[in-house]
XYZ file of C-alpha atoms in Angstrom:
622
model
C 84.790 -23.605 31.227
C 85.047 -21.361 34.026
C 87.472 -21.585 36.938
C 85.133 -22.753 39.427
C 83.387 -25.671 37.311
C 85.114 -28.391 38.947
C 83.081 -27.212 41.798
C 79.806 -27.401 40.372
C 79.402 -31.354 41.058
C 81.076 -31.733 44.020
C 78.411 -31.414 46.539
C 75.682 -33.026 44.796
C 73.995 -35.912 46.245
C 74.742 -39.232 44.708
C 70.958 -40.474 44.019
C 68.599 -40.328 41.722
C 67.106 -37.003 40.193
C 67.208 -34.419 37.309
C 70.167 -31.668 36.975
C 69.572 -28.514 35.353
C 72.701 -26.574 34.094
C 72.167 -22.839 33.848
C 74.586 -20.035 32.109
C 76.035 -16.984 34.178
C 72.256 -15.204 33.648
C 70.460 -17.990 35.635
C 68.765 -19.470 32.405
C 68.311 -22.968 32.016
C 70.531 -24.089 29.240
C 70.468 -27.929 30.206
C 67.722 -30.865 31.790
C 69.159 -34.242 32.313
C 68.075 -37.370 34.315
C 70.366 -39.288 36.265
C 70.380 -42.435 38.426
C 73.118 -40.738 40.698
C 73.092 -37.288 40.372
C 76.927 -36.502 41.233
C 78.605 -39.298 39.318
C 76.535 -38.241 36.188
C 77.260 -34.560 36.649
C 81.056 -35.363 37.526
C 81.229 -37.287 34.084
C 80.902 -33.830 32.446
C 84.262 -32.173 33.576
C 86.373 -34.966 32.486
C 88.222 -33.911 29.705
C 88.235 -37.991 28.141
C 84.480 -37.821 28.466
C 84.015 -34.402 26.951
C 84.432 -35.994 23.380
C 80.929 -34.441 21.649
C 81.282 -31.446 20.419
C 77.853 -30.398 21.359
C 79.015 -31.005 25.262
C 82.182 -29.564 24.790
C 80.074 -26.296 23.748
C 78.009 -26.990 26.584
C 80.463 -26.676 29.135
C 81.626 -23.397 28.066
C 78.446 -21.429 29.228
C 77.629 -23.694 32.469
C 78.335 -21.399 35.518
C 75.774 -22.928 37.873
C 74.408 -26.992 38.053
C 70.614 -27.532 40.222
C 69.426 -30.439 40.889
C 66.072 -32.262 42.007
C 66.115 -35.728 43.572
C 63.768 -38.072 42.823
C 63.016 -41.746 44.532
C 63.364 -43.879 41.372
C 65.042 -43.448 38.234
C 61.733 -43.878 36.207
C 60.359 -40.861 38.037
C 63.564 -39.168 36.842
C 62.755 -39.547 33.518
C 59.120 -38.558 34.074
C 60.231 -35.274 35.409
C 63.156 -34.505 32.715
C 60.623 -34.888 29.955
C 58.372 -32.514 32.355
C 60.914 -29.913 32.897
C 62.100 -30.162 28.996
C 58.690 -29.029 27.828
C 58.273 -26.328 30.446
C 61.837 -24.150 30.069
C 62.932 -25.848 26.155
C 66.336 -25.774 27.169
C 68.740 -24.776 24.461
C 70.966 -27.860 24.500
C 68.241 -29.950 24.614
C 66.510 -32.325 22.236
C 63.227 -31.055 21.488
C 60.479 -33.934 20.236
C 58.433 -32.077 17.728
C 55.416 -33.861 18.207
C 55.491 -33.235 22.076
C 55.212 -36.712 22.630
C 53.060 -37.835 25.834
C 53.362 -40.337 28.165
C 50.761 -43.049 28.888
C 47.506 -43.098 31.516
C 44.872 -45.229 32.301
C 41.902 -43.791 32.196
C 38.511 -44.780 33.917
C 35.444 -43.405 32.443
C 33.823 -43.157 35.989
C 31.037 -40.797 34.903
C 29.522 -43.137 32.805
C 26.623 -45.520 34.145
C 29.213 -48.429 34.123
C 32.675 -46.976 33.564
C 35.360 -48.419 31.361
C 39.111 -48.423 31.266
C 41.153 -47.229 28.698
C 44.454 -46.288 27.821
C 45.056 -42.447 26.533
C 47.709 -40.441 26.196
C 45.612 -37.137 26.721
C 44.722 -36.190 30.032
C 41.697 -33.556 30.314
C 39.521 -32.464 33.340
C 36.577 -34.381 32.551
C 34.944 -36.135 35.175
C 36.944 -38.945 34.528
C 39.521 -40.562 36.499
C 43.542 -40.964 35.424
C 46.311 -42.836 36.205
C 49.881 -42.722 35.817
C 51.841 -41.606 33.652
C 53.921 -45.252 32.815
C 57.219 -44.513 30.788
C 55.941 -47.353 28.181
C 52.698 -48.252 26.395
C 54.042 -51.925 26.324
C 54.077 -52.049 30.185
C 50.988 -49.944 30.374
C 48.808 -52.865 28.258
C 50.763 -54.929 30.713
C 49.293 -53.490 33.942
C 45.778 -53.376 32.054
C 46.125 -57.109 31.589
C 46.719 -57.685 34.856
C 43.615 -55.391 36.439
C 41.014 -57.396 33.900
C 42.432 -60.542 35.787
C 42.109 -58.990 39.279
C 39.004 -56.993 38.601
C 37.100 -57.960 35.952
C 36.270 -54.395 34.564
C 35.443 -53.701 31.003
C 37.322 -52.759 27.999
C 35.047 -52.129 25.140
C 33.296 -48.672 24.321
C 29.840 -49.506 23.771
C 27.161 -47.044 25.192
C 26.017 -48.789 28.062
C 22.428 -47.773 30.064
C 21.590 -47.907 33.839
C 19.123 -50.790 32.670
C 18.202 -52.837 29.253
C 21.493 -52.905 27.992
C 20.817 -55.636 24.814
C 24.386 -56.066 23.140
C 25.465 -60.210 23.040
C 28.590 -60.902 25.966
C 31.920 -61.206 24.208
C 34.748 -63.692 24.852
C 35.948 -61.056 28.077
C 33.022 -62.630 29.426
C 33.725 -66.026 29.372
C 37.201 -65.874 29.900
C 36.239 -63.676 33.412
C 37.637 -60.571 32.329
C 34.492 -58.881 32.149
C 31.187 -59.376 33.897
C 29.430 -58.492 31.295
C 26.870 -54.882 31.951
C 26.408 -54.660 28.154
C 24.395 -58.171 28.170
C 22.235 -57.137 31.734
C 24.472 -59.675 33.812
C 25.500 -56.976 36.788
C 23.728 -54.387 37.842
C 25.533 -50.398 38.246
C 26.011 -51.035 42.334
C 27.443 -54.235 42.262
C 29.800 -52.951 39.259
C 30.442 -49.833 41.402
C 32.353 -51.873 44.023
C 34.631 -53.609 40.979
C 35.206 -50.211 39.901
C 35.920 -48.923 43.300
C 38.821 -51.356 43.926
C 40.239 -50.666 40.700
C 40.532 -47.102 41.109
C 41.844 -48.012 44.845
C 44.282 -50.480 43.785
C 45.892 -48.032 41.303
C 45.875 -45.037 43.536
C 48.128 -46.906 45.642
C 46.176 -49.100 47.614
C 47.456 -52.144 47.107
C 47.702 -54.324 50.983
C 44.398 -55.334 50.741
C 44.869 -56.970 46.777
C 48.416 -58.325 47.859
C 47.203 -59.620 51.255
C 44.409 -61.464 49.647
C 46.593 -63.150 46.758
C 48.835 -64.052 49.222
C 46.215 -66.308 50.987
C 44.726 -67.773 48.115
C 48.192 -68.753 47.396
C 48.870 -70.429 50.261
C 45.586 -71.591 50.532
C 46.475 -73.451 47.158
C 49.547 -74.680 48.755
C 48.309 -76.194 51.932
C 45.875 -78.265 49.808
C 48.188 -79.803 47.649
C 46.898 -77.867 44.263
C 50.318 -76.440 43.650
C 49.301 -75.675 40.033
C 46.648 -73.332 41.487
C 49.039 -71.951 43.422
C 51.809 -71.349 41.066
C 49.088 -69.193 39.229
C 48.695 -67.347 42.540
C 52.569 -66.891 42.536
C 52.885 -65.690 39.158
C 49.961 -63.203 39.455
C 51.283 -61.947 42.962
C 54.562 -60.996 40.698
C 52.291 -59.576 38.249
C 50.749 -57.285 40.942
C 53.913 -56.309 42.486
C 55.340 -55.308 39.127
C 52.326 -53.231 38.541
C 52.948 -51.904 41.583
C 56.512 -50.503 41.505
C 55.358 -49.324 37.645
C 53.092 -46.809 38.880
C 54.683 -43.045 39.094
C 53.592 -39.929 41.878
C 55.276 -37.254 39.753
C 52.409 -36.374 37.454
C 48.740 -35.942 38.767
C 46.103 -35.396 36.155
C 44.237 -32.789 37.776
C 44.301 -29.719 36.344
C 44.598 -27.914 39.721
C 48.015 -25.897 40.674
C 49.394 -27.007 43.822
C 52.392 -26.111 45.883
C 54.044 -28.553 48.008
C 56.349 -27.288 50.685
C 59.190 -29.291 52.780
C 61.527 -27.940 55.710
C 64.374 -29.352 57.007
C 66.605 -27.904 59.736
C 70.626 -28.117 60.495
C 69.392 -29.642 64.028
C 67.265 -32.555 62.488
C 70.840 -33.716 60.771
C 73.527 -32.694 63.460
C 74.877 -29.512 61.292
C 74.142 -27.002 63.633
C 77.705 -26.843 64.865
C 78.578 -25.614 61.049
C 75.174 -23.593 59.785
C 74.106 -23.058 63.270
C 70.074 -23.065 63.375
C 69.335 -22.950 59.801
C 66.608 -24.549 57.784
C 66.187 -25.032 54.409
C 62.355 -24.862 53.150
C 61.713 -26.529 49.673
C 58.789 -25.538 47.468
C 57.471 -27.523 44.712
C 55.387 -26.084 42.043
C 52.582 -28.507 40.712
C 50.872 -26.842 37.512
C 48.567 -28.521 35.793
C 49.219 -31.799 37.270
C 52.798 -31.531 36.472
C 56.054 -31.020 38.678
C 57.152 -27.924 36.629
C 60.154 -26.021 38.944
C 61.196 -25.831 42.630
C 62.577 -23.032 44.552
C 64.732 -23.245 47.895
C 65.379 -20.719 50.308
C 67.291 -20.373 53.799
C 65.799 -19.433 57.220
C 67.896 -18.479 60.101
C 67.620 -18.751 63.726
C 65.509 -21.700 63.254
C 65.074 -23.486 66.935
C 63.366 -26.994 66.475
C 60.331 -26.036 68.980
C 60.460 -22.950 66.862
C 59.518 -24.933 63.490
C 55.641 -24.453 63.227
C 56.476 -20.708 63.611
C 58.997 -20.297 60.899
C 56.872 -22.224 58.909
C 54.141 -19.968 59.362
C 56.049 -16.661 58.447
C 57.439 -18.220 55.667
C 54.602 -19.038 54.070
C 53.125 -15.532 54.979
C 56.130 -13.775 53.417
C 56.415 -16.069 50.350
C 53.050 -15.548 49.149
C 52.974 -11.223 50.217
C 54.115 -11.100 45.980
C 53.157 -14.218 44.491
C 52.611 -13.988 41.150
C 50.217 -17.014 41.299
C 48.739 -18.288 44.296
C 47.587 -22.111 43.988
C 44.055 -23.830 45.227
C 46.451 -25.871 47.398
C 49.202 -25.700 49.336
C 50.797 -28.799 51.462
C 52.840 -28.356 54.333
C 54.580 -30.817 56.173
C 53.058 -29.601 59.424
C 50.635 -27.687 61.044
C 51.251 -23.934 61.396
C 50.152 -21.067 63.525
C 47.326 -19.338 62.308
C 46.111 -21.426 59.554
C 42.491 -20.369 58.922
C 43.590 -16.175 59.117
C 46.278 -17.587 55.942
C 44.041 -19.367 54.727
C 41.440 -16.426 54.493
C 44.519 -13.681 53.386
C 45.298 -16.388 50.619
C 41.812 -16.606 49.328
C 41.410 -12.894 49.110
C 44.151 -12.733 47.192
C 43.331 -15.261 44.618
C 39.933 -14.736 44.177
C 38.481 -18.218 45.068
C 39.601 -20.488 47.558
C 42.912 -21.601 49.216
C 43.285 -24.848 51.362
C 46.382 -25.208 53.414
C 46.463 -29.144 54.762
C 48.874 -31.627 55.981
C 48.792 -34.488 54.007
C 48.454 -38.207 55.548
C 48.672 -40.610 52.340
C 48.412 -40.667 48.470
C 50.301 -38.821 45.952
C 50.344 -35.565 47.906
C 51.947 -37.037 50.875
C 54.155 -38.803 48.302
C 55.287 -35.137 46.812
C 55.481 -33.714 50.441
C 58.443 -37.174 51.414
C 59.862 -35.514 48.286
C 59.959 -32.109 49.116
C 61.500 -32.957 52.645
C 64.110 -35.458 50.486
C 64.961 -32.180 48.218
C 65.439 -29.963 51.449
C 67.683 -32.248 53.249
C 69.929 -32.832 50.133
C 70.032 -29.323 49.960
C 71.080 -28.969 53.765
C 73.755 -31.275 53.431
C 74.953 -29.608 50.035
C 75.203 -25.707 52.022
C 77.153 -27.769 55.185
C 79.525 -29.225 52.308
C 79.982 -25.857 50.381
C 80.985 -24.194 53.427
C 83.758 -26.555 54.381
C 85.097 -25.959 51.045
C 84.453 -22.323 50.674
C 86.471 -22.315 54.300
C 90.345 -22.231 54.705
C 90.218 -26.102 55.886
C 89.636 -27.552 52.366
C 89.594 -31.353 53.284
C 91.562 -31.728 49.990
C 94.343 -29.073 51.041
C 94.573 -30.817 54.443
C 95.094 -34.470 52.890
C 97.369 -33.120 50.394
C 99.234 -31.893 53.073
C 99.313 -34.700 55.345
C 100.412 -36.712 52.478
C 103.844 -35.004 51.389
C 104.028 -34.400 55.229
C 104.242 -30.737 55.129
C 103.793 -28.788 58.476
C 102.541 -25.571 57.140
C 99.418 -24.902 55.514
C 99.169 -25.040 51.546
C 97.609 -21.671 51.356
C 99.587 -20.834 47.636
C 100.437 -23.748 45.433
C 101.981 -22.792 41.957
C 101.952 -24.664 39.085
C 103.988 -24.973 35.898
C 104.055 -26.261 32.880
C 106.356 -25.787 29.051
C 104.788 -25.568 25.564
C 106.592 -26.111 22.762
C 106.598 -27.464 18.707
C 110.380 -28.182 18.286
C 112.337 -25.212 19.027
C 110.158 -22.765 17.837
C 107.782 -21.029 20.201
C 108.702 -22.334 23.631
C 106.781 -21.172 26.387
C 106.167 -21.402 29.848
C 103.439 -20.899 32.323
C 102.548 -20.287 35.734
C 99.318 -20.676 37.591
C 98.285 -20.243 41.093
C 96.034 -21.730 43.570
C 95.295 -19.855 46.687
C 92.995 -21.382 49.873
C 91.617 -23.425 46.966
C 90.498 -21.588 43.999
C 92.339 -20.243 41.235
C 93.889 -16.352 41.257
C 94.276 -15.628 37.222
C 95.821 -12.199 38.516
C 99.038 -13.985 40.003
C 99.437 -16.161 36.307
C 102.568 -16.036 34.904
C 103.892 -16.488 31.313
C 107.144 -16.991 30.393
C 108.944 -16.508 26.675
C 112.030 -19.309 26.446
C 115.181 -16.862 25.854
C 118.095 -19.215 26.497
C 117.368 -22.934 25.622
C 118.599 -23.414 22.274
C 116.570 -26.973 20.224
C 113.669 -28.918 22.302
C 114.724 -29.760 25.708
C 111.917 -29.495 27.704
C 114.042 -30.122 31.263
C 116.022 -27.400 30.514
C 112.907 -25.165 29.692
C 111.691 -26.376 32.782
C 115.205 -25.071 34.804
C 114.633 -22.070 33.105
C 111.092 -20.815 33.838
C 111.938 -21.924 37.434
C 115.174 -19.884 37.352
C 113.471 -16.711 35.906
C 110.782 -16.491 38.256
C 112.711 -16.895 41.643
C 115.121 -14.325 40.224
C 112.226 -11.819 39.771
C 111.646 -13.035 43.507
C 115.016 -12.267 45.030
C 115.482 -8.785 43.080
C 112.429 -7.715 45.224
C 110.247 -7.849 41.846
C 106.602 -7.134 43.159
C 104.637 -9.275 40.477
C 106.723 -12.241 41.795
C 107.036 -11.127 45.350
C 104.451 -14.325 47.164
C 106.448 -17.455 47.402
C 104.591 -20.999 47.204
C 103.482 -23.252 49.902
C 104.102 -26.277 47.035
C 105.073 -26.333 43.808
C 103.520 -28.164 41.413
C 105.257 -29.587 38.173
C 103.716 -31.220 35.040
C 105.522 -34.266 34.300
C 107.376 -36.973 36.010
C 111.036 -37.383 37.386
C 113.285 -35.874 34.662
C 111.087 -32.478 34.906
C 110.757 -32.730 38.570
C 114.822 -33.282 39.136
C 115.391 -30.079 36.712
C 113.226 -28.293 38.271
C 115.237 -29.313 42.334
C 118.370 -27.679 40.553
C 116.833 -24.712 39.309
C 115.606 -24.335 42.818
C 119.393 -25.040 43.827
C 121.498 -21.883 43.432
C 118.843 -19.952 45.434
C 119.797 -21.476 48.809
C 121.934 -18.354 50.044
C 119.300 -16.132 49.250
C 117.566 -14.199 52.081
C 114.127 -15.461 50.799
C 111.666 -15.934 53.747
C 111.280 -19.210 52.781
C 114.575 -20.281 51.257
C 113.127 -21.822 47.858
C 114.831 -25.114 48.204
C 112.737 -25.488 51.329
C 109.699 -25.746 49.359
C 107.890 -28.554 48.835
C 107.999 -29.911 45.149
C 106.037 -32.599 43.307
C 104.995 -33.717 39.767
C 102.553 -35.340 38.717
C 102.906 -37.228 35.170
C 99.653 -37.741 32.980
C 99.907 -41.339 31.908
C 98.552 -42.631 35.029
C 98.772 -39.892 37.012
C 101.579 -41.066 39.627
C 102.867 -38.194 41.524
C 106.675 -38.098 42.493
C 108.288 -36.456 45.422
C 112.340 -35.879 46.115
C 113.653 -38.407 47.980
C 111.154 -41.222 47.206
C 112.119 -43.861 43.932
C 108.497 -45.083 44.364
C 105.343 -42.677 43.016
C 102.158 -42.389 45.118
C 99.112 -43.252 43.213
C 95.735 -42.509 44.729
C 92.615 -43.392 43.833
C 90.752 -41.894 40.801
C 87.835 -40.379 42.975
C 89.905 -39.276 45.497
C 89.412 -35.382 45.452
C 92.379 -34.681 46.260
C 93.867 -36.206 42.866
C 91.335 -33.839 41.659
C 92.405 -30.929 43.155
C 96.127 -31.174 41.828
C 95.122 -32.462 38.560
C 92.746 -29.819 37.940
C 95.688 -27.429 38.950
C 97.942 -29.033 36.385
C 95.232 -29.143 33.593
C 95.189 -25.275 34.415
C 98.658 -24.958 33.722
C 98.991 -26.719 30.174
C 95.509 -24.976 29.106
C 97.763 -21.695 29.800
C 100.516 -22.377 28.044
C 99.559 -23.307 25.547
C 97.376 -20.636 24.667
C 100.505 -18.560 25.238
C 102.312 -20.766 23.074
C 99.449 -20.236 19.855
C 99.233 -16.425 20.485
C 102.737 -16.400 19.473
C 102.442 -18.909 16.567
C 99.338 -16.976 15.198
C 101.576 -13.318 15.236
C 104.668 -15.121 13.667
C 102.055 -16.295 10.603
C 100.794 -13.062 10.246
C 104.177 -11.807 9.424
C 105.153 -12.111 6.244
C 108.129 -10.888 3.927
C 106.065 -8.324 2.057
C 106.147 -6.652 5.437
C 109.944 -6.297 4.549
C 109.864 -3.892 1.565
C 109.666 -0.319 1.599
C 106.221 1.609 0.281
C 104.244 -1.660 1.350
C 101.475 -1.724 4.681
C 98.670 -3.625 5.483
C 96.568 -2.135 2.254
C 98.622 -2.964 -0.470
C 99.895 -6.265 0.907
C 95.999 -7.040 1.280
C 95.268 -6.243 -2.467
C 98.625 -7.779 -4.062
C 97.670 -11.380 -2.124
C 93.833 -10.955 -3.273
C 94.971 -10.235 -6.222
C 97.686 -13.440 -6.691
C 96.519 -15.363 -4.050
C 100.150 -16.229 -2.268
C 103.912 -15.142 -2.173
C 105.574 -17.449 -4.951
C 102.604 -16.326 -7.003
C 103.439 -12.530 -6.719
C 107.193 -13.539 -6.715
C 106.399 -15.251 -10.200
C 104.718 -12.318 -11.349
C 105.869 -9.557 -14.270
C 106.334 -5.788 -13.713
C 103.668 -5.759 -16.010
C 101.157 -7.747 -13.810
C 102.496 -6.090 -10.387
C 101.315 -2.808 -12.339
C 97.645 -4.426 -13.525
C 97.038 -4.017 -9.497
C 94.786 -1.164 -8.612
C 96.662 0.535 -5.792
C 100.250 -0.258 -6.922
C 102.079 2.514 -8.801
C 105.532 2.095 -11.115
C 107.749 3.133 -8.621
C 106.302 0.840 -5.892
C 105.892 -2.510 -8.816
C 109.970 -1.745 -9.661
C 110.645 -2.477 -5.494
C 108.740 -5.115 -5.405
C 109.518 -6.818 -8.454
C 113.058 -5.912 -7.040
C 112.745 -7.470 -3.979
C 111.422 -10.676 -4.345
């Protein structure tokens, strides 16, 4: 992971939507689907939850997490499986069989159209709806329309006129009124099919409004059975309602949809000043494929046509592809001379339009939704990008500490028994890590495992360095941070001890001190016999425990450095006449020490390489 990870989630909105992670070269290496985007994203950089190996690999290359929000979870899912297929992240699952999601389809170019359900979409003539996440629920909603709208289900080749097929049990059951057998004619069927095709392109009032009056209709005479059938079919309706999606269209045309929201319209112009954020959604063959975001400044709220205007003007100057349509969320200056450049440039034409209802007014609530989010995300990253880190300022006010915690230094001991003790020191500074001002420290003096006296040790070393005017330890701490709980923290308060005369600017026993011990993370201060234990999503927790993760991670890879070198050290290294070549080919050649110190003079000599003289030492030797 890289030092600024923790980071990455931190200003994400909690709803619902798709994240995409992306490595240091902006490539998508990661599409998931969440019902609240920062909680799911968070979940990541918890070391308990990073468990699978494939995440844990994951997280390595992640230098960058985007995100699109969504209304609905469903639509969530709609778009992950969309933005899967387009960019085939790497960490991804990849269906095989490219798997697509249910439509209904009405045949409307047919004398008297049918409904159907189909997985493929094509441009036709025909009309589609959808996509529903499951073919159960999608035979669900068609169950429902044959009740509402008695439309037929069958494929039989049905004429204008003479139509001589025998009515099936649709028929008498009122699902269907029955073409194939002459018993409608192709206008009054038109009107059926009408409604249908109105009811699931979101026009639903006038069915619910009329259902609700029959029901109580039923009610007020009495026939409660009647209208308990009204009831449950309302419910029906409404589920079919809330089961429709608005992130797929099956039209094969490319559309853009574009949203703008400004620091003004959400009172965070006194941070960004006037700023707006303009969202662009790109719609390519029917599908929400990517989005792009970019910042406009000097943005006055009478002034938002305008900026709208240029931005469109300068977005589209290079375009590689310039779509039939583009929505806007407005009307702009100068719409038919765009309109005309825009046509020009694509070779047919362009239609700029504000959209009132449907599914493109439904994308353009999402663009704005995606804009906003993104507003609010800039207002939070520069608060934390700033010197008053709200984390730094509670951690403060907390341990009561007057000065700002500009440096905090951490520490931490790695050891296995006696052997290869180490110590480590990290640094925070105004909130993010320095790796330059790290510290590592070999244990010289503490003889057997005692990790408080490590502890007084590392502590004693580096304010040492600090008092003999050493420049590498020359910045003194705001805090000090130590891994563990009260026995580490009181060893480290007498290390700190013995410096009070010194003419350090601060004296180090006027630093602050704390620890904070990892079995549930209570962190102790001098003076107080009671811990303070806050919250887990308090980022301020965060902040120190991500400090004090930092310090373990480096020492101990101090700590195996040194344990690697001492195992690649061996006593063959010891006798004379022997390097790196001939110790390679004697333990190729045996396979281990014993085995070579088992072996003859007349089997040290069998090895290529190894002459009398240099077989006698060993042989000697061992």
């Amino acid at each position: 992971m890289s030092e600024n990870q923790p980071q990455l989630w931190q200003s994400l909105p909690n709803t619902p939507g798709v994240y995409l992670m992306k490595a240091s070269d902006g490539s998508i290496i990661y599409i998931g689907k969440a019902v609240k985007l920062r909680s799911r994203v968070r979940s990541y950089f918890h070391i308990k939850n990073a468990e699978s190996p494939l995440t844990i690999q994951l997280m390595r290359y992640v230098t960058e997490v985007d995100y699109i929000v969504t209304n609905t979870e469903i639509e969530a899912l709609i778009l992950e499986n969309n933005l899967i297929k387009a960019h085939q992240p790497r960490y991804n699952v990849k269906l095989k069989d490219d798997k697509r999601y249910p439509f209904l389809r009405v045949t409307t170019n047919e004398p008297f159209p049918q409904i159907m359900i189909t997985r493929k979409t094509e441009s036709d003539g025909t009309r589609y709806f959808g996509p529903f996440v499951k073919v159960r629920s999608t035979r669900q909603v068609l169950k429902q329309l044959t009740k509402l709208f008695p439309i037929r289900t069958c494929t039989l080749p049905l004429k204008e006129t003479n139509n001589k097929y025998r009515e099936c049990l649709d028929y008498h059951i009122g699902r269907c009124p029955a073409p194939c057998a002459n018993k409608i004619d192709v206008q009054e069927y038109r009107k059926i099919v009408t409604k249908v095709c109105q009811f699931l392109g979101g026009n639903t009032k006038g069915v619910v409004k009329e259902i609700q009056q029959q029901m109580q209709g039923a009610a007020a005479a009495l026939d409660f059975e009647t209208a308990a059938k009204y009831r449950d079919l309302l419910k029906d309706v409404q589920q079919t309602i809330t089961t429709q999606q608005s992130l797929d269209n099956v039209s094969t045309v490319d559309e853009d949809v574009i949203g703008i929201a400004t620091a003004f319209q959400h009172s965070l112009e006194s941070r960004l000043g006037e700023i707006a954020c303009v969202q662009v959604l790109h719609i390519r063959d029917g599908k929400m494929l990517d989005r792009e975001h970019y910042y406009l400044n000097d943005v006055h709220p009478d002034s938002i046509p305008t900026a709208l205007s240029a931005f469109v003007s300068q977005y589209y100057q290079n375009a590689v592809l310039i779509p039939k349509t583009i929505s806007l969320p407005m009307p702009i200056e100068s719409v038919t001379l765009i309109e005309g450049w825009l046509s020009e440039k694509r070779g047919n034409q362009v239609s700029l339009h504000v959209p009132k209802a449907g599914r493109l007014k439904r994308l353009q609530t999402l663009a704005m939704k995606n804009a906003e989010a993104l507003l609010i995300q800039r207002e939070q990253s520069v608060v934390f990008s700033s010197d008053v880190n709200p984390a730094l300022v509670e951690l403060q006010e907390l341990l009561n500490i007057n000065q700002p915690l500009r440096r905090i230094e951490a520490y931490d001991i790695s050891n296995l028994g006696d052997r290869y003790a180490v110590g480590s020191m990290v640094v925070l500074e105004n909130g993010k890590p320095n790796s330059s001002e790290y510290r590592q420290f070999r244990i010289k003096e503490v003889v057997g495992q005692n990790d408080f006296a490590m502890m007084q040790e590392i502590i004693t070393r580096r304010f040492r360095r600090a008092e003999t005017g050493d420049q590498k330890f020359n910045k003194l701490p705001d805090l000090i941070l130590i891994d563990g709980g009260k026995g580490q923290l009181s060893a480290a308060q007498a290390a700190l001890q013995p410096f009070a005369e010194a003419e350090l600017d601060p004296v180090p026993t006027d630093i602050p001190i704390i620890a904070l011990a990892k079995r549930i993370e209570e962190i102790f201060v001098p003076g107080k016999t009671d811990p303070i234990v806050l919250r887990e999503d308090n980022p301020t927790l965060h902040l120190i425990q991500r400090l004090r993760d930092e310090a373990h991670r480096f020492a101990i890879t101090y700590h195996r450095k040194l344990r690697k070198k001492a195992l690649s050290v061996s006593v063959l290294d010891e006798i004379p006449n022997v390097g790196p070549r001939r110790k390679q080919v004697l333990l190729q050649k045996f396979g281990s020490i014993d085995a070579i110190r088992q072996a003859s003079l007349d089997q040290l000599l069998s090895v290529k390489g190894i002459p009398r003289n240099v077989a006698e030492i060993i042989h000697k030797h061992l």
